[in-house]
PDB file of N, CA and C in Angstrom:
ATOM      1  N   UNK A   1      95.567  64.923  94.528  1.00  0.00           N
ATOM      2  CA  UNK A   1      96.459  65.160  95.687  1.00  0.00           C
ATOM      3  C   UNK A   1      95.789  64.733  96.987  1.00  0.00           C
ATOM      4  N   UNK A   2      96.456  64.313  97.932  1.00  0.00           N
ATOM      5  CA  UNK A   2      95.840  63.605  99.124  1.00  0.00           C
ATOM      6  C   UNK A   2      95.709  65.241 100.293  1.00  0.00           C
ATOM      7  N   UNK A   3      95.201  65.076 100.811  1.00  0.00           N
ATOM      8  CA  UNK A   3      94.433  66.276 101.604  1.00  0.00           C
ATOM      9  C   UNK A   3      95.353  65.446 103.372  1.00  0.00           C
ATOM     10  N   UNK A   4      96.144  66.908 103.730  1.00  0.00           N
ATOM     11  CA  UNK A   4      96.416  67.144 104.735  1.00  0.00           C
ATOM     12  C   UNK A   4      95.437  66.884 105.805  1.00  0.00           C
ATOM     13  N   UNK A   5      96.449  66.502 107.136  1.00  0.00           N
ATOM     14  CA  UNK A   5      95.176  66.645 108.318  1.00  0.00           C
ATOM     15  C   UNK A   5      94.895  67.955 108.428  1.00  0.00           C
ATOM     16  N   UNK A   6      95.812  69.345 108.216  1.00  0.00           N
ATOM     17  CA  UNK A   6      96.223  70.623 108.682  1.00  0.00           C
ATOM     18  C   UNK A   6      96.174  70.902 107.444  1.00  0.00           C
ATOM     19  N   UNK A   7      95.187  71.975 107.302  1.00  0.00           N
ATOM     20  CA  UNK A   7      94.854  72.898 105.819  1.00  0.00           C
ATOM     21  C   UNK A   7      95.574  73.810 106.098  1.00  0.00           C
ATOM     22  N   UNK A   8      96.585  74.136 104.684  1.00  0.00           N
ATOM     23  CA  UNK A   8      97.751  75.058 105.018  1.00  0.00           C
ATOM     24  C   UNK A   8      97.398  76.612 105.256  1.00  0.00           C
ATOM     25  N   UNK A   9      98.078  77.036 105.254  1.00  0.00           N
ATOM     26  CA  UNK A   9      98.110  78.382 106.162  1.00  0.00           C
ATOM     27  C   UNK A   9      97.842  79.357 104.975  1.00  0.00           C
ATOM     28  N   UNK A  10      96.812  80.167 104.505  1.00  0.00           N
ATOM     29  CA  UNK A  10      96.832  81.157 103.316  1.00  0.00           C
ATOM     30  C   UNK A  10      98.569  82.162 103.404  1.00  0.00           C
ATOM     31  N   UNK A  11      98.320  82.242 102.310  1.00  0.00           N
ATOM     32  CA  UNK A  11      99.810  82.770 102.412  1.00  0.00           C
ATOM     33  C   UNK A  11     100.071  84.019 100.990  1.00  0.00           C
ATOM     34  N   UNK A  12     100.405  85.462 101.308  1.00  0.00           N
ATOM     35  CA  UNK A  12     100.038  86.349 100.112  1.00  0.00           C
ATOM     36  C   UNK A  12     101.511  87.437  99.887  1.00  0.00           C
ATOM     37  N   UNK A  13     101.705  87.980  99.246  1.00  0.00           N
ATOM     38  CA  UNK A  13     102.512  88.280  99.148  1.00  0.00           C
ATOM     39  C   UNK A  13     102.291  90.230  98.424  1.00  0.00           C
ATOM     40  N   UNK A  14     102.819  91.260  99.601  1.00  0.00           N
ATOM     41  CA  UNK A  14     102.477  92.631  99.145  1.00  0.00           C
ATOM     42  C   UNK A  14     103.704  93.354  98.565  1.00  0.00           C
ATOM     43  N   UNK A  15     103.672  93.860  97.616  1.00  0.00           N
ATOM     44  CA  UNK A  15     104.299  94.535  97.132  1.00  0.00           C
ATOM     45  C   UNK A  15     104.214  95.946  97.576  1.00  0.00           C
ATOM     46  N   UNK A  16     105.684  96.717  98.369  1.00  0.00           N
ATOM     47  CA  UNK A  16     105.566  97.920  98.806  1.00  0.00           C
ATOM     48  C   UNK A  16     106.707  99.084  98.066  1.00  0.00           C
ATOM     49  N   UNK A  17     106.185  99.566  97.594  1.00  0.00           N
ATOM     50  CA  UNK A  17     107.176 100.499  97.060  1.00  0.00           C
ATOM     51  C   UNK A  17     108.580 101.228  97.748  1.00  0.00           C
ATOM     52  N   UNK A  18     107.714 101.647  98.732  1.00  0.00           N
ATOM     53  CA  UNK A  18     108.706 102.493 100.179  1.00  0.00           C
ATOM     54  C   UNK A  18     109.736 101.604 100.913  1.00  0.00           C
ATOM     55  N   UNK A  19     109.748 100.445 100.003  1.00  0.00           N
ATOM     56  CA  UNK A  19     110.839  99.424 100.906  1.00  0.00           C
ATOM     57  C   UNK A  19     112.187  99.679 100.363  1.00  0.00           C
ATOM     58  N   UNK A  20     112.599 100.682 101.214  1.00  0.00           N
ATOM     59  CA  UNK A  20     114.254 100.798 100.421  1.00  0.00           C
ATOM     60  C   UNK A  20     115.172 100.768 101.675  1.00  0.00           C
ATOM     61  N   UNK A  21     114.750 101.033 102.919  1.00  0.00           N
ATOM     62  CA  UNK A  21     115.764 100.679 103.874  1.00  0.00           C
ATOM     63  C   UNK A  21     116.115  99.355 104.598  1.00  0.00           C
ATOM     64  N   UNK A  22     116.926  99.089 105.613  1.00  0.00           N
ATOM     65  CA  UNK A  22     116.542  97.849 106.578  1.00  0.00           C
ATOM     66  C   UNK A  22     115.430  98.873 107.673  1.00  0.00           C
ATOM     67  N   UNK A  23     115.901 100.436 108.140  1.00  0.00           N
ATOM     68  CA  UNK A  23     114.628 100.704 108.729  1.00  0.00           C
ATOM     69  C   UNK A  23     112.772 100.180 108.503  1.00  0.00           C
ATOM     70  N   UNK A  24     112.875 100.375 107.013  1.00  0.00           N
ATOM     71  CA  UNK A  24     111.600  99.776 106.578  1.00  0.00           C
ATOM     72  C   UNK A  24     111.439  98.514 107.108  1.00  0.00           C
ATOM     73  N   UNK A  25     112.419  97.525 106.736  1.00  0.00           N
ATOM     74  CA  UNK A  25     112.572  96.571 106.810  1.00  0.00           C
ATOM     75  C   UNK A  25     112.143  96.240 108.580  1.00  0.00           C
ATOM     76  N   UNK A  26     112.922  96.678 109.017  1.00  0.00           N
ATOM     77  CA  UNK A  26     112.434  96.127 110.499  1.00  0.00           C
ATOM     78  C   UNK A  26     110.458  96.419 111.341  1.00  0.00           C
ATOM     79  N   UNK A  27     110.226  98.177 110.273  1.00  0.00           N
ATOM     80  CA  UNK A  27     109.375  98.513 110.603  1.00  0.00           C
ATOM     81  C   UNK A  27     108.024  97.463 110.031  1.00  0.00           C
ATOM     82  N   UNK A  28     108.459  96.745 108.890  1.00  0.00           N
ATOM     83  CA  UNK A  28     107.049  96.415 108.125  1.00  0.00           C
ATOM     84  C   UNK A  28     106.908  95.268 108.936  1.00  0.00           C
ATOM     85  N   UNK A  29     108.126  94.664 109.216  1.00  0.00           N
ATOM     86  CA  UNK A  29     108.314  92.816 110.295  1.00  0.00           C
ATOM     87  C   UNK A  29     107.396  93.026 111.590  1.00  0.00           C
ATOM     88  N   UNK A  30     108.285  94.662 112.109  1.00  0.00           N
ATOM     89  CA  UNK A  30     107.188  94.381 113.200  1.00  0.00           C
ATOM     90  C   UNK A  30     106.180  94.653 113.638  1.00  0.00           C
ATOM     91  N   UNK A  31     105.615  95.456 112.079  1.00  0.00           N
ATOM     92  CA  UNK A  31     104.119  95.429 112.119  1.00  0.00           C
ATOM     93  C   UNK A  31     103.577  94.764 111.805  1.00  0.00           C
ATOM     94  N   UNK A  32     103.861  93.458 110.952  1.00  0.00           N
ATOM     95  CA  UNK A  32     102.985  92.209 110.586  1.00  0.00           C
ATOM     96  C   UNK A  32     102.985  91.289 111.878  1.00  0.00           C
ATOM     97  N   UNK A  33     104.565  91.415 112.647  1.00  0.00           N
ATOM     98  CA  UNK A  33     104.467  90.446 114.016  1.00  0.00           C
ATOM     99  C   UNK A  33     103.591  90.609 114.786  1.00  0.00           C
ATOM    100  N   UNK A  34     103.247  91.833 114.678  1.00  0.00           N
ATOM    101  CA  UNK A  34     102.301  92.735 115.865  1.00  0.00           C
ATOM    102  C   UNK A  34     100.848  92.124 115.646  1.00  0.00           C
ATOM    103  N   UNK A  35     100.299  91.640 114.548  1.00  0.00           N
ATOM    104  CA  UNK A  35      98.861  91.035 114.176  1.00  0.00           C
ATOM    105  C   UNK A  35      98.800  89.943 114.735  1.00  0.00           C
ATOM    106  N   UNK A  36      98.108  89.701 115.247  1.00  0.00           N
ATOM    107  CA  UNK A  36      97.625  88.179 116.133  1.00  0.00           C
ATOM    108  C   UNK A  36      97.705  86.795 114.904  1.00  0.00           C
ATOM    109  N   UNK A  37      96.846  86.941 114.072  1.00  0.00           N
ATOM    110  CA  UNK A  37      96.831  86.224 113.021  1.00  0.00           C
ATOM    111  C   UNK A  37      97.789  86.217 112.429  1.00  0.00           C
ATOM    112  N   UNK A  38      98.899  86.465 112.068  1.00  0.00           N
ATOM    113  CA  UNK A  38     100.102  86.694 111.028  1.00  0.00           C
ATOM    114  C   UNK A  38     100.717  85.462 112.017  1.00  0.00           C
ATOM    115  N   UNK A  39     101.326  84.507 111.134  1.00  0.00           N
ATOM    116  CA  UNK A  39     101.739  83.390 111.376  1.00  0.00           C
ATOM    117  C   UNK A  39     103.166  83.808 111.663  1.00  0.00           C
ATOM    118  N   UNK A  40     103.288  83.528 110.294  1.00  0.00           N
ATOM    119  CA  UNK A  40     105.178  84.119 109.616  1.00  0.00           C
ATOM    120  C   UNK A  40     105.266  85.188 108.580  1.00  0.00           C
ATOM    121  N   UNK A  41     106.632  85.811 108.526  1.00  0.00           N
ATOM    122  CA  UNK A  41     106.484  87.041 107.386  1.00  0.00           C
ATOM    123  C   UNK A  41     107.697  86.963 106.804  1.00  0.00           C
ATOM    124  N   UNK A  42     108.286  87.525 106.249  1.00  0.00           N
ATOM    125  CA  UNK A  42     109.350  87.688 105.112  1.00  0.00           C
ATOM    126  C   UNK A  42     109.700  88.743 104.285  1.00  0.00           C
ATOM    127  N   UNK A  43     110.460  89.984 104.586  1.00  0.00           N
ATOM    128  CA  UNK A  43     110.445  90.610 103.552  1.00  0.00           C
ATOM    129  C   UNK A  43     112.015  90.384 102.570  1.00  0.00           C
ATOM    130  N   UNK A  44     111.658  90.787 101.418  1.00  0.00           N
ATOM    131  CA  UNK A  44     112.567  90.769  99.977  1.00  0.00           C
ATOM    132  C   UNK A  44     113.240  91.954  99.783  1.00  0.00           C
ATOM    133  N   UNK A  45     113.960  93.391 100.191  1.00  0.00           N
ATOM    134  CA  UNK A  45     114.332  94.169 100.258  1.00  0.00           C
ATOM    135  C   UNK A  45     114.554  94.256  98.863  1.00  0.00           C
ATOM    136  N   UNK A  46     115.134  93.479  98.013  1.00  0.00           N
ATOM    137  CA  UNK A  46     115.945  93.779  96.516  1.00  0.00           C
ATOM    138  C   UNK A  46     114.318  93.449  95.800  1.00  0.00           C
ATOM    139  N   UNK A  47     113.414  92.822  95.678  1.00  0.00           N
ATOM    140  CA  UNK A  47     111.905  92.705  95.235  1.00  0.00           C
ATOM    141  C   UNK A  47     111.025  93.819  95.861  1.00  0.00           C
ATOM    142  N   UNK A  48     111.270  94.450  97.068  1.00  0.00           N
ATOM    143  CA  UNK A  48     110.600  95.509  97.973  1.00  0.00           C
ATOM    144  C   UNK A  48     109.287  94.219  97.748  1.00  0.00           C
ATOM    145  N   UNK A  49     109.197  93.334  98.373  1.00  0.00           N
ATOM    146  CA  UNK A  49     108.067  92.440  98.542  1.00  0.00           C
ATOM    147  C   UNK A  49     107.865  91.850  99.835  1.00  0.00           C
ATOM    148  N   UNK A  50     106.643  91.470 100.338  1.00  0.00           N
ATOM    149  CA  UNK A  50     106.332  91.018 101.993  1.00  0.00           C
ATOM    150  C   UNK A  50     105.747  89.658 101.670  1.00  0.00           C
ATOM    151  N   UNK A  51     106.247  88.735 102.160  1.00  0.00           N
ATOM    152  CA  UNK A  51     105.586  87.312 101.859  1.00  0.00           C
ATOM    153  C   UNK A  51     105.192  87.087 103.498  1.00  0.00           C
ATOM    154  N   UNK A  52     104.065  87.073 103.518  1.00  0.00           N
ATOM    155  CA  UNK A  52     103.043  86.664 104.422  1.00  0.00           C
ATOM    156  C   UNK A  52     102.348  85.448 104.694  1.00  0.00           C
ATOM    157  N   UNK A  53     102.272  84.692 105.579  1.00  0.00           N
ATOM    158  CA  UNK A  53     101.640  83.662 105.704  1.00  0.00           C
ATOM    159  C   UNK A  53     100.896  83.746 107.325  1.00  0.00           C
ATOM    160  N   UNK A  54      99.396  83.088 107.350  1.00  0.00           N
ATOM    161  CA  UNK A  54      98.348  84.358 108.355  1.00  0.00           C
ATOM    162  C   UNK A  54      97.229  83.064 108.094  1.00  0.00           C
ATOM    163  N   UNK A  55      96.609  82.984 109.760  1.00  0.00           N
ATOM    164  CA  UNK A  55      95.497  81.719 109.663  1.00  0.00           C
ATOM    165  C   UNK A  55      94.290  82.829 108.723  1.00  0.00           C
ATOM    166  N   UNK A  56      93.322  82.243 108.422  1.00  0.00           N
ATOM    167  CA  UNK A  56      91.826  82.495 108.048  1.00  0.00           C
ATOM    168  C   UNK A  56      91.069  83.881 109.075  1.00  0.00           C
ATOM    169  N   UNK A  57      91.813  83.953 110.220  1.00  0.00           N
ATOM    170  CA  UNK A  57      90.885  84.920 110.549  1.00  0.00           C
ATOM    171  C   UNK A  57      91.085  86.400 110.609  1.00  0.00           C
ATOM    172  N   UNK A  58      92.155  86.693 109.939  1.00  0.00           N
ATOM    173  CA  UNK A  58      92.476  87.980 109.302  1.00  0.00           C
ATOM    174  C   UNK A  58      92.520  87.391 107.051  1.00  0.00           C
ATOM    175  N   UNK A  59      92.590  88.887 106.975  1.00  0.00           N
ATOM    176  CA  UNK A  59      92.204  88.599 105.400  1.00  0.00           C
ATOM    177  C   UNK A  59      93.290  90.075 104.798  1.00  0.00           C
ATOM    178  N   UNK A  60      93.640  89.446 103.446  1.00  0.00           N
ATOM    179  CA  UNK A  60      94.905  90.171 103.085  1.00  0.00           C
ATOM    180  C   UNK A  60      94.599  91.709 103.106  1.00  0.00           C
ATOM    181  N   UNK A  61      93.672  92.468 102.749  1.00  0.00           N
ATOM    182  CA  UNK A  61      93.435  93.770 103.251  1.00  0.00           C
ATOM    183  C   UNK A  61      93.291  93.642 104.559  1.00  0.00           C
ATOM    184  N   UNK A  62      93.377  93.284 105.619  1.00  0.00           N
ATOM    185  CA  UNK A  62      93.203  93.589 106.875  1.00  0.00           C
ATOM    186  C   UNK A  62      94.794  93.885 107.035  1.00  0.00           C
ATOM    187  N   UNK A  63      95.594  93.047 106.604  1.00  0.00           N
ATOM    188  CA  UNK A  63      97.188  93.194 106.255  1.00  0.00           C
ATOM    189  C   UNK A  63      97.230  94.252 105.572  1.00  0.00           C
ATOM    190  N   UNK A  64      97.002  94.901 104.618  1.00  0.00           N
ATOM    191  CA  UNK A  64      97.010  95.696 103.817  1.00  0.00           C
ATOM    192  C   UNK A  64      96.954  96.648 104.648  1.00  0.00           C
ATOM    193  N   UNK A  65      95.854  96.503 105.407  1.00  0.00           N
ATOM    194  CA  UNK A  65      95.330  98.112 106.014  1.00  0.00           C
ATOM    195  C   UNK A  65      96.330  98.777 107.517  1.00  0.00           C
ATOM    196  N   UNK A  66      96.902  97.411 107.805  1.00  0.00           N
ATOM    197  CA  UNK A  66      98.251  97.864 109.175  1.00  0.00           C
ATOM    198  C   UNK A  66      99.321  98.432 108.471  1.00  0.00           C
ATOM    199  N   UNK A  67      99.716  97.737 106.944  1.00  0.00           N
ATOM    200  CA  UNK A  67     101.006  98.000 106.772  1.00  0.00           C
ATOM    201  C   UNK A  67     100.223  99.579 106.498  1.00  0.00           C
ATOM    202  N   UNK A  68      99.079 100.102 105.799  1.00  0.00           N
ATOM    203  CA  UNK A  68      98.729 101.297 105.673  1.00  0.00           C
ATOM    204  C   UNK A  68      99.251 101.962 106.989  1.00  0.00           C
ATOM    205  N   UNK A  69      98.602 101.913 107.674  1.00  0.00           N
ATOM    206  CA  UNK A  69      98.520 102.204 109.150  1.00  0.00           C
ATOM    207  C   UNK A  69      99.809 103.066 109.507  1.00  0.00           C
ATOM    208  N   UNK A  70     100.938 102.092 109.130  1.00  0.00           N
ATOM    209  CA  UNK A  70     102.341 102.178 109.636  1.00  0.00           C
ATOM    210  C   UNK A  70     102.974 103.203 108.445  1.00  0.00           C
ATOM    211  N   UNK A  71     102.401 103.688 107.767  1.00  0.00           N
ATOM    212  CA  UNK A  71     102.853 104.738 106.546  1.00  0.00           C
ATOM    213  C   UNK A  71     103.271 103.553 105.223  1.00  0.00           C
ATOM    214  N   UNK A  72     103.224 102.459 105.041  1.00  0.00           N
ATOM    215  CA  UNK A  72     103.342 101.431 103.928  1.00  0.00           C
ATOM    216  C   UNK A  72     102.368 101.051 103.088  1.00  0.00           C
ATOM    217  N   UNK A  73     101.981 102.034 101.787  1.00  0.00           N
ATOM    218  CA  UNK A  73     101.182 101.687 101.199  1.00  0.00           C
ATOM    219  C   UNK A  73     101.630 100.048 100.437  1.00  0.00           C
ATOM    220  N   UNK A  74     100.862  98.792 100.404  1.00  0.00           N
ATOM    221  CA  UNK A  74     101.182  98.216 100.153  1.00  0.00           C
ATOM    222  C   UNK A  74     100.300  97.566  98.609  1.00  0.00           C
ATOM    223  N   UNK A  75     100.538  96.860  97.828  1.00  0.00           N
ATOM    224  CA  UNK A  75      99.842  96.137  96.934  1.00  0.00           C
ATOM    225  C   UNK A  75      99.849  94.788  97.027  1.00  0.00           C
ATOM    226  N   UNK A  76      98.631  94.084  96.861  1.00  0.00           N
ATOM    227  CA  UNK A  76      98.541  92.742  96.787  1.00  0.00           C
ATOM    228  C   UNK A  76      98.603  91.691  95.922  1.00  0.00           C
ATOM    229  N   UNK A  77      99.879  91.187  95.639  1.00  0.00           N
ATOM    230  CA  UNK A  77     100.009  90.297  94.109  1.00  0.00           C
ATOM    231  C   UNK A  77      99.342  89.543  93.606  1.00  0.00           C
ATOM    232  N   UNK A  78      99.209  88.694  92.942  1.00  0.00           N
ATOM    233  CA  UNK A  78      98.480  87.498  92.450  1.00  0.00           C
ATOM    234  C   UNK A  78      99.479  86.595  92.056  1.00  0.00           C
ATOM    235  N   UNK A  79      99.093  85.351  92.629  1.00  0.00           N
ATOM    236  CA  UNK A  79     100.033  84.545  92.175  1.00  0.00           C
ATOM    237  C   UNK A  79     100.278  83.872  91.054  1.00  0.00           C
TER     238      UNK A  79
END
């Protein structure tokens, strides 16, 4: 594969249990917006899943540990 000028953006995806409202929903968006590093986000309401995409200088538990923060225990998938 030929190599980008721009190395793409890590990108992870948390699985949260407590995602059953749009309240959640708005709350988890705008706690990932709120991180400097958090690029773009996405949540899946019917998956209760957060697709994240975030430069290098935050790291997926650092994500992990806001959505903690915000009462969202979250899990980190594997792709």
């Amino acid at each position: 594969p030929e190599h980008h000028e721009r190395s793409p953006m890590p990108e992870s995806i948390f699985e949260i249990a407590q995602l059953a409202t749009p309240d959640d929903v708005a709350a988890v968006m705008f706690e990932l917006q709120d991180l400097p590093c958090v690029n773009q986000a996405d949540v899946d309401i019917i998956k209760r899943q957060v697709w994240v995409s975030y430069t290098s200088m935050i790291s997926p538990e650092d994500i992990a540990a806001a959505l903690e923060e915000a009462g969202y225990v979250s899990k980190l998938l594997e792709y």
